[in-house]
Coordinates of C-alpha atoms in Angstrom, one line a residue:
E1 CA -21.3 -16.7 -14.2
D2 CA -18.3 -15.6 -12.1
K3 CA -19.1 -14.1 -8.7
F4 CA -17.1 -12.9 -5.7
P5 CA -17.7 -14.9 -2.5
R6 CA -19.7 -12.0 -1.0
E7 CA -22.1 -12.1 -4.0
L8 CA -23.1 -15.7 -3.5
S9 CA -26.3 -16.7 -1.7
G10 CA -26.2 -18.7 1.5
G11 CA -27.1 -21.9 -0.4
E12 CA -24.4 -21.2 -3.0
Q13 CA -21.8 -20.6 -0.3
Q14 CA -22.9 -23.9 1.3
R15 CA -22.5 -25.9 -1.9
V16 CA -19.0 -24.4 -2.4
A17 CA -18.0 -25.4 1.1
V18 CA -19.3 -28.9 0.6
A19 CA -17.4 -29.3 -2.7
R20 CA -14.2 -28.3 -0.9
A21 CA -14.9 -30.7 2.0
I22 CA -15.5 -33.7 -0.2
A23 CA -12.6 -33.3 -2.5
P24 CA -10.7 -36.5 -3.2
G25 CA -8.5 -37.7 -0.4
T26 CA -10.6 -36.2 2.4
P27 CA -11.2 -39.2 4.8
L28 CA -13.0 -37.2 7.5
V29 CA -15.6 -34.4 7.0
I30 CA -17.1 -32.5 9.9
A31 CA -20.2 -30.5 8.9
D32 CA -22.2 -28.1 11.0
E33 CA -25.8 -28.1 9.8
P34 CA -25.0 -29.3 6.3
T35 CA -28.6 -28.7 5.0
A36 CA -29.4 -25.5 6.8
N37 CA -29.2 -23.1 3.9
L38 CA -30.5 -25.5 1.3
D39 CA -34.0 -26.1 0.0
S40 CA -35.4 -29.6 0.8
V41 CA -34.7 -31.0 -2.7
T42 CA -31.1 -29.8 -2.7
G43 CA -30.6 -30.9 0.9
K44 CA -31.8 -34.4 0.1
E45 CA -29.5 -34.6 -3.0
L46 CA -26.6 -33.4 -0.8
M47 CA -27.2 -36.0 1.8
E48 CA -27.6 -38.8 -0.8
L49 CA -24.2 -37.8 -2.2
L50 CA -22.6 -37.8 1.3
Y51 CA -24.0 -41.2 2.2
E52 CA -22.9 -42.6 -1.1
L53 CA -19.4 -41.4 -0.4
R54 CA -19.6 -43.0 3.0
E55 CA -20.6 -46.4 1.5
R56 CA -18.4 -46.3 -1.6
E57 CA -15.2 -44.8 -0.3
G58 CA -15.5 -45.5 3.4
R59 CA -15.4 -41.8 4.4
T60 CA -16.3 -40.7 7.8
F61 CA -18.8 -37.9 8.3
I62 CA -19.6 -36.1 11.6
F63 CA -22.7 -33.9 11.4
S64 CA -24.3 -31.5 13.8
S65 CA -27.9 -31.1 12.8
H66 CA -31.5 -30.6 13.8
D67 CA -32.7 -31.9 10.4
P68 CA -34.5 -35.3 10.7
M69 CA -33.4 -36.1 7.1
V70 CA -29.7 -36.0 8.3
I71 CA -30.4 -37.9 11.5
E72 CA -32.5 -40.7 10.2
R73 CA -29.7 -42.3 8.1
A74 CA -26.9 -41.8 10.6
E75 CA -25.1 -44.8 11.9
R76 CA -24.8 -43.2 15.3
V77 CA -26.7 -40.3 16.9
V78 CA -25.4 -38.5 20.0
T79 CA -27.8 -36.0 21.5
L80 CA -26.6 -33.1 23.6
H81 CA -28.5 -30.9 26.0
D82 CA -26.8 -28.0 27.8
G83 CA -23.4 -29.4 26.8
A84 CA -24.0 -32.9 28.2
I85 CA -24.6 -36.1 26.3
T86 CA -28.2 -37.2 27.0
K87 CA -28.5 -40.0 24.4
D88 CA -26.0 -42.1 22.4
I89 CA -27.7 -44.4 20.0
T90 CA -26.0 -46.7 17.4
Q91 CA -28.5 -47.5 14.6

């Protein structure tokens, strides 16, 4: 079904943005709250895909997120509070 961008739900818009971001030849992806508008199942599937791309193709992902599912598999977690780094953990 064809739709104009304004007719897409938040989750649909999120998926389109992700598809553009992970297009072949994109070595670095910066994503702000990548799972925010997704249900938990779709969010998990998205993160599995992104982590697979990291492992298979060596892509670099920088996420800003409050979602534990995103944070738990990160290689490095930097915590900010009031604009200052309060933790910097390499896992």
